[in-house]
CSV table of C-alpha atoms in Angstrom, one decimal:
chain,number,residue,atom,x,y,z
B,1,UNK,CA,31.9,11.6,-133.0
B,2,UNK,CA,32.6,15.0,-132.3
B,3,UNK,CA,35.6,16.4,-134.0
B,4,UNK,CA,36.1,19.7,-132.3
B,5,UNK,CA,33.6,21.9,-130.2
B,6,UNK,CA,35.1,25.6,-130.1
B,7,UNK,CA,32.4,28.2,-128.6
B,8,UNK,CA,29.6,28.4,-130.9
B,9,UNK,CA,30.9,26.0,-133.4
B,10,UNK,CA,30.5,22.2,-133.5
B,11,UNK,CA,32.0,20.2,-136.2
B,12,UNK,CA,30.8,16.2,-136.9
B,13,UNK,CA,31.7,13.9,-139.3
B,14,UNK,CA,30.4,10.4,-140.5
B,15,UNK,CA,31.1,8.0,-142.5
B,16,UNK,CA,29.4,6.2,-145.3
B,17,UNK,CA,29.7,2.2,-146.0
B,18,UNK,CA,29.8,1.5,-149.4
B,19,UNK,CA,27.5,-1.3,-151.4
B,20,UNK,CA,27.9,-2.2,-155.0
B,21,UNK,CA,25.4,-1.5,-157.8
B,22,UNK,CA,25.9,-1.2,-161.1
B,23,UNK,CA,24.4,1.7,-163.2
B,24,UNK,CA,24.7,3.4,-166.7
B,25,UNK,CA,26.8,6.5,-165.4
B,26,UNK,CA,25.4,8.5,-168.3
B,27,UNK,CA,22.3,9.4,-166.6
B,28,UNK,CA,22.9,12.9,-165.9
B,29,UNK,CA,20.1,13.4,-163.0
B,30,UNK,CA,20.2,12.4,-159.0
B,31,UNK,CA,19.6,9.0,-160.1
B,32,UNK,CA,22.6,8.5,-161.6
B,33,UNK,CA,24.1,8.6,-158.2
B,34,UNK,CA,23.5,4.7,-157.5
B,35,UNK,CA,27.2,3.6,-158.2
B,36,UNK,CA,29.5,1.4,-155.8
B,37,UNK,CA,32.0,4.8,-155.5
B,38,UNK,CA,29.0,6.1,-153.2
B,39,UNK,CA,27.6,5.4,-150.1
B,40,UNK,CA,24.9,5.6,-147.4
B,41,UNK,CA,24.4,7.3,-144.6
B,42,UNK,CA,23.2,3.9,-142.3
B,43,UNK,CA,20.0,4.5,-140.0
B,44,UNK,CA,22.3,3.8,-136.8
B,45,UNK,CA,24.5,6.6,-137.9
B,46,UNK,CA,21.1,9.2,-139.0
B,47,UNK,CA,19.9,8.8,-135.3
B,48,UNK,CA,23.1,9.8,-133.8
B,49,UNK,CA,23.3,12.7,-136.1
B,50,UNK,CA,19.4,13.6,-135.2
B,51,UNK,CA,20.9,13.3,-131.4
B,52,UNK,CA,23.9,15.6,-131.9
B,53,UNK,CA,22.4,18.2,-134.0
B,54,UNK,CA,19.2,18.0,-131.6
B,55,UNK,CA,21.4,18.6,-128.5
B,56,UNK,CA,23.4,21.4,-130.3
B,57,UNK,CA,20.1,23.2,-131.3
B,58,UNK,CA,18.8,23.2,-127.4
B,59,UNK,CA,22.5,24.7,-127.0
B,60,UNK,CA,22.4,27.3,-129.5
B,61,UNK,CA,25.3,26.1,-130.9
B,62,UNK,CA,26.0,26.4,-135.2
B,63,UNK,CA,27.4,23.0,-136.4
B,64,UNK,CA,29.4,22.4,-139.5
B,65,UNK,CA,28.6,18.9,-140.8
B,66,UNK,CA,32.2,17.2,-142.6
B,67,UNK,CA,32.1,14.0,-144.5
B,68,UNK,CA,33.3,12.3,-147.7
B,69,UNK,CA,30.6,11.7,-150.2
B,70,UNK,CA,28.5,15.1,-151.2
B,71,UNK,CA,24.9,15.6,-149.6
B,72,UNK,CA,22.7,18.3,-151.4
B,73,UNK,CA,22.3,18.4,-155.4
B,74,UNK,CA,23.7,20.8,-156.5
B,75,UNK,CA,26.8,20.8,-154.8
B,76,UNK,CA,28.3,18.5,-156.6
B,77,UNK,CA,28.2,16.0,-160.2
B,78,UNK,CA,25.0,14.0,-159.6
B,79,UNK,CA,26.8,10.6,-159.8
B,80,UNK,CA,28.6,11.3,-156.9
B,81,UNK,CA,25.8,12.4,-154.4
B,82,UNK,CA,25.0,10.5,-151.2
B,83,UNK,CA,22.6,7.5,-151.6
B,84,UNK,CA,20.1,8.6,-149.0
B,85,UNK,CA,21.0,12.3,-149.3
B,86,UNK,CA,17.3,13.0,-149.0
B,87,UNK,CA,17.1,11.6,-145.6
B,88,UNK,CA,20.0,12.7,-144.7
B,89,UNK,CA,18.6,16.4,-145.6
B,90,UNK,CA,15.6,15.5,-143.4
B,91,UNK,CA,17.9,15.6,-140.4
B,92,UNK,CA,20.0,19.2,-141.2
B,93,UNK,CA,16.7,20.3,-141.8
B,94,UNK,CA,14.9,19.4,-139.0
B,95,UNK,CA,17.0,21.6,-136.4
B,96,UNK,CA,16.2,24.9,-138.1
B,97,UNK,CA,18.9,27.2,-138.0
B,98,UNK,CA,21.6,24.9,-136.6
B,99,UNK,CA,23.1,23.7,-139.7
B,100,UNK,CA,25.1,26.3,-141.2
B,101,UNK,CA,27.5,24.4,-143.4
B,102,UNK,CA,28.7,20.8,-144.9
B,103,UNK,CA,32.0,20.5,-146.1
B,104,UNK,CA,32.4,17.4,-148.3
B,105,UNK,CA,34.8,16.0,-151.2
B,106,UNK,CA,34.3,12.9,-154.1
B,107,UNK,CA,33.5,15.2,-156.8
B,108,UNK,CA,37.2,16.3,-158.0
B,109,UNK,CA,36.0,19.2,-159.7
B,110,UNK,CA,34.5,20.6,-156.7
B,111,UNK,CA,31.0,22.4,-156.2
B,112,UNK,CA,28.7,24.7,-154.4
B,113,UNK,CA,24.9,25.0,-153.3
B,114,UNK,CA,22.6,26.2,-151.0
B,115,UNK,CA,20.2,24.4,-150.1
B,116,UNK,CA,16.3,25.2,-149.4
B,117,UNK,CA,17.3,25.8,-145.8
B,118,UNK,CA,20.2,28.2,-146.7
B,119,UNK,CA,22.3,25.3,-145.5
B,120,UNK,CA,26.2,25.7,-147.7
B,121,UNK,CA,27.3,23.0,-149.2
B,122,UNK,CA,31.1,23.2,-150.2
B,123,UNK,CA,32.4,20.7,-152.5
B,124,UNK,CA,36.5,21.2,-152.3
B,125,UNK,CA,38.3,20.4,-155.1
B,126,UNK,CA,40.9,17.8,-155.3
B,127,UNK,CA,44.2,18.4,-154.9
B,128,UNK,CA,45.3,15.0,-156.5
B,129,UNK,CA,43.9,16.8,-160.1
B,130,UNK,CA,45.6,19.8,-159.7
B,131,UNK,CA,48.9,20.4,-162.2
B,132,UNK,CA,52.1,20.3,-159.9
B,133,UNK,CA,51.9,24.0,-160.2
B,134,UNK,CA,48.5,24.3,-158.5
B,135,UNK,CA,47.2,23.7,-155.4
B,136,UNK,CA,43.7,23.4,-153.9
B,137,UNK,CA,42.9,23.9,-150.0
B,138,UNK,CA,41.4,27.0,-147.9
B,139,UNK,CA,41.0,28.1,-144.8
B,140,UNK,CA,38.1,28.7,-142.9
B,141,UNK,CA,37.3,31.4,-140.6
B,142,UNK,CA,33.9,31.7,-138.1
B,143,UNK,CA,32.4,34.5,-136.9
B,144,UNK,CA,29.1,34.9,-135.1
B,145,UNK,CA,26.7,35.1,-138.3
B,146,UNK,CA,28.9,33.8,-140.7
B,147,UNK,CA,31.9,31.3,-141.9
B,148,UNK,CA,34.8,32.9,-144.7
B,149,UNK,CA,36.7,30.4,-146.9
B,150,UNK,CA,39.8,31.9,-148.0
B,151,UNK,CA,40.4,29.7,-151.1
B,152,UNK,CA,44.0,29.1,-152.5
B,153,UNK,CA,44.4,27.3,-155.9
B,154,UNK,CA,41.2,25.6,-157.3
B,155,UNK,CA,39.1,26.6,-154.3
B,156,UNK,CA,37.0,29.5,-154.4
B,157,UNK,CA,37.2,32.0,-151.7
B,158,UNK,CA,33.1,32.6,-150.6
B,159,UNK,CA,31.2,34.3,-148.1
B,160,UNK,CA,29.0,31.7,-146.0
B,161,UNK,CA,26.0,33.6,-144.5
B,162,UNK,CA,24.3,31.6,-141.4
B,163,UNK,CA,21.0,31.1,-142.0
Protein backbone atom coordinates (compact mmCIF):
# COMPACT_ATOMS: atom_id res chain seq x y z
CA UNK A 1 0.00 0.00 0.00
CA UNK A 2 0.89 3.42 0.29
CA UNK A 3 3.60 4.14 2.78
CA UNK A 4 3.46 7.88 3.04
CA UNK A 5 1.98 10.62 0.67
CA UNK A 6 3.72 14.13 1.55
CA UNK A 7 2.81 17.00 -1.12
CA UNK A 8 4.32 15.96 -4.26
CA UNK A 9 5.87 12.91 -3.14
CA UNK A 10 4.35 9.37 -2.94
CA UNK A 11 6.34 6.48 -1.69
CA UNK A 12 5.06 2.54 -2.44
CA UNK A 13 6.48 -0.50 -1.66
CA UNK A 14 5.87 -4.28 -2.54
CA UNK A 15 6.81 -7.30 -1.92
CA UNK A 16 8.24 -10.21 -3.75
CA UNK A 17 7.33 -14.06 -3.00
CA UNK A 18 10.11 -16.16 -3.41
CA UNK A 19 10.32 -19.69 -5.58
CA UNK A 20 13.26 -21.94 -5.64
CA UNK A 21 15.52 -22.63 -8.65
CA UNK A 22 18.69 -23.71 -8.85
CA UNK A 23 21.36 -22.08 -11.00
CA UNK A 24 25.25 -21.99 -11.59
CA UNK A 25 25.79 -18.54 -9.69
CA UNK A 26 28.90 -17.97 -11.84
CA UNK A 27 27.03 -16.66 -14.72
CA UNK A 28 27.98 -13.15 -14.52
CA UNK A 29 24.97 -11.66 -16.80
CA UNK A 30 21.07 -10.83 -15.91
CA UNK A 31 20.44 -14.42 -16.26
CA UNK A 32 22.30 -15.37 -13.47
CA UNK A 33 19.58 -13.72 -11.47
CA UNK A 34 17.24 -17.00 -11.40
CA UNK A 35 18.24 -18.04 -7.68
CA UNK A 36 15.75 -18.89 -4.74
CA UNK A 37 17.30 -15.58 -2.79
CA UNK A 38 15.16 -13.58 -5.45
CA UNK A 39 11.80 -13.04 -6.20
CA UNK A 40 8.89 -11.90 -8.46
CA UNK A 41 6.99 -9.13 -8.69
CA UNK A 42 3.33 -11.34 -8.99
CA UNK A 43 0.88 -10.00 -11.81
CA UNK A 44 -1.80 -9.13 -8.94
CA UNK A 45 0.79 -6.98 -7.39
CA UNK A 46 2.13 -5.27 -11.27
CA UNK A 47 -1.66 -4.14 -11.67
CA UNK A 48 -1.90 -2.41 -8.45
CA UNK A 49 1.34 -0.78 -9.08
CA UNK A 50 0.11 0.21 -12.90
CA UNK A 51 -3.13 1.58 -10.74
CA UNK A 52 -1.08 3.63 -8.21
CA UNK A 53 1.48 5.08 -10.44
CA UNK A 54 -1.41 5.71 -13.07
CA UNK A 55 -3.47 7.68 -10.45
CA UNK A 56 -0.32 9.50 -9.28
CA UNK A 57 0.61 10.57 -12.87
CA UNK A 58 -3.18 12.15 -13.53
CA UNK A 59 -2.14 13.88 -10.08
CA UNK A 60 1.14 15.17 -10.98
CA UNK A 61 2.50 13.71 -8.21
CA UNK A 62 6.58 12.18 -8.25
CA UNK A 63 6.61 8.68 -6.65
CA UNK A 64 9.53 6.98 -5.12
CA UNK A 65 9.15 3.14 -5.55
CA UNK A 66 10.83 1.07 -2.15
CA UNK A 67 11.26 -2.62 -2.07
CA UNK A 68 13.68 -5.39 -1.27
CA UNK A 69 15.13 -7.17 -4.20
CA UNK A 70 16.92 -4.64 -6.91
CA UNK A 71 14.91 -3.69 -10.18
CA UNK A 72 17.12 -2.21 -13.06
CA UNK A 73 20.62 -3.79 -14.14
CA UNK A 74 22.87 -1.98 -13.31
CA UNK A 75 22.03 -1.12 -9.98
CA UNK A 76 23.02 -3.87 -8.46
CA UNK A 77 25.26 -7.63 -8.84
CA UNK A 78 23.19 -9.37 -11.61
CA UNK A 79 22.34 -12.45 -9.36
CA UNK A 80 20.44 -10.50 -7.19
CA UNK A 81 18.11 -8.56 -9.70
CA UNK A 82 14.26 -9.04 -9.69
CA UNK A 83 12.95 -12.00 -11.70
CA UNK A 84 10.54 -10.09 -13.82
CA UNK A 85 12.44 -6.84 -13.50
CA UNK A 86 11.69 -6.33 -17.18
CA UNK A 87 8.11 -6.17 -16.55
CA UNK A 88 8.35 -4.55 -13.74
CA UNK A 89 10.30 -1.73 -15.83
CA UNK A 90 7.38 -1.78 -18.27
CA UNK A 91 5.21 -0.31 -15.48
CA UNK A 92 7.76 2.75 -14.08
CA UNK A 93 8.10 3.34 -17.58
CA UNK A 94 4.83 3.61 -18.72
CA UNK A 95 3.88 6.81 -16.55
CA UNK A 96 6.54 8.96 -18.11
CA UNK A 97 7.94 11.30 -15.79
CA UNK A 98 6.33 10.00 -12.61
CA UNK A 99 8.88 7.65 -11.49
CA UNK A 100 11.69 9.52 -10.13
CA UNK A 101 13.44 6.94 -7.94
CA UNK A 102 13.59 3.22 -6.46
CA UNK A 103 15.30 2.59 -3.39
CA UNK A 104 16.07 -1.09 -2.96
CA UNK A 105 18.57 -3.48 -0.92
CA UNK A 106 19.84 -7.51 -1.39
CA UNK A 107 23.03 -6.60 -3.02
CA UNK A 108 25.21 -5.92 0.23
CA UNK A 109 27.68 -4.06 -1.64
CA UNK A 110 25.25 -1.63 -2.79
CA UNK A 111 24.81 -0.01 -6.31
CA UNK A 112 23.61 2.68 -8.65
CA UNK A 113 21.93 3.23 -12.13
CA UNK A 114 19.91 5.16 -14.25
CA UNK A 115 17.91 3.77 -16.13
CA UNK A 116 16.71 4.57 -19.97
CA UNK A 117 13.99 6.68 -18.47
CA UNK A 118 16.36 8.59 -16.09
CA UNK A 119 14.53 6.64 -13.41
CA UNK A 120 17.52 6.32 -10.05
CA UNK A 121 18.00 3.33 -8.81
CA UNK A 122 19.82 3.29 -5.36
CA UNK A 123 21.14 0.07 -4.08
CA UNK A 124 21.99 0.87 -0.14
CA UNK A 125 24.53 -0.88 1.21
CA UNK A 126 24.21 -3.23 4.08
CA UNK A 127 24.88 -2.26 7.34
CA UNK A 128 25.15 -5.97 8.64
CA UNK A 129 28.75 -5.95 6.36
CA UNK A 130 30.01 -2.93 7.65
CA UNK A 131 33.17 -3.22 10.36
CA UNK A 132 31.78 -2.18 13.91
CA UNK A 133 33.43 0.98 13.14
CA UNK A 134 31.30 1.77 10.07
CA UNK A 135 28.04 2.47 9.36
CA UNK A 136 25.81 2.62 6.30
CA UNK A 137 22.42 4.64 6.09
CA UNK A 138 21.42 8.31 4.53
CA UNK A 139 19.01 10.59 4.51
CA UNK A 140 16.96 11.72 1.96
CA UNK A 141 15.83 15.12 1.14
CA UNK A 142 13.02 16.18 -1.77
CA UNK A 143 12.71 19.14 -3.40
CA UNK A 144 10.61 20.13 -6.38
CA UNK A 145 13.00 18.80 -9.32
CA UNK A 146 15.09 16.71 -7.36
CA UNK A 147 15.79 14.17 -4.29
CA UNK A 148 19.58 14.59 -2.23
CA UNK A 149 20.91 11.52 -0.37
CA UNK A 150 23.20 12.60 2.24
CA UNK A 151 25.14 9.34 2.64
CA UNK A 152 26.95 8.44 5.98
CA UNK A 153 29.34 5.35 6.07
CA UNK A 154 29.19 3.05 2.92
CA UNK A 155 26.51 5.13 1.24
CA UNK A 156 27.27 7.55 -1.19
CA UNK A 157 25.92 10.95 -0.88
CA UNK A 158 24.32 11.70 -4.82
CA UNK A 159 22.37 14.17 -6.47
CA UNK A 160 18.99 12.65 -7.89
CA UNK A 161 17.74 14.78 -10.87
CA UNK A 162 13.92 14.17 -11.67
CA UNK A 163 13.53 13.25 -14.98
Amino acid sequence: GVLMCHDELMLFSFCCCLVSLAVNAEIKCVESRWVGFNGAVGEKQLAWMRSELQAAADAGDKVIVSGHVPLCPGSCHPICLTWNYEQVLEVLHAVPGTVVACFTGHDHEGGYAVDKCGIHHVTVPALLECPADDTAHGVLEVFADRLELHGFGRVQTRTLPFP
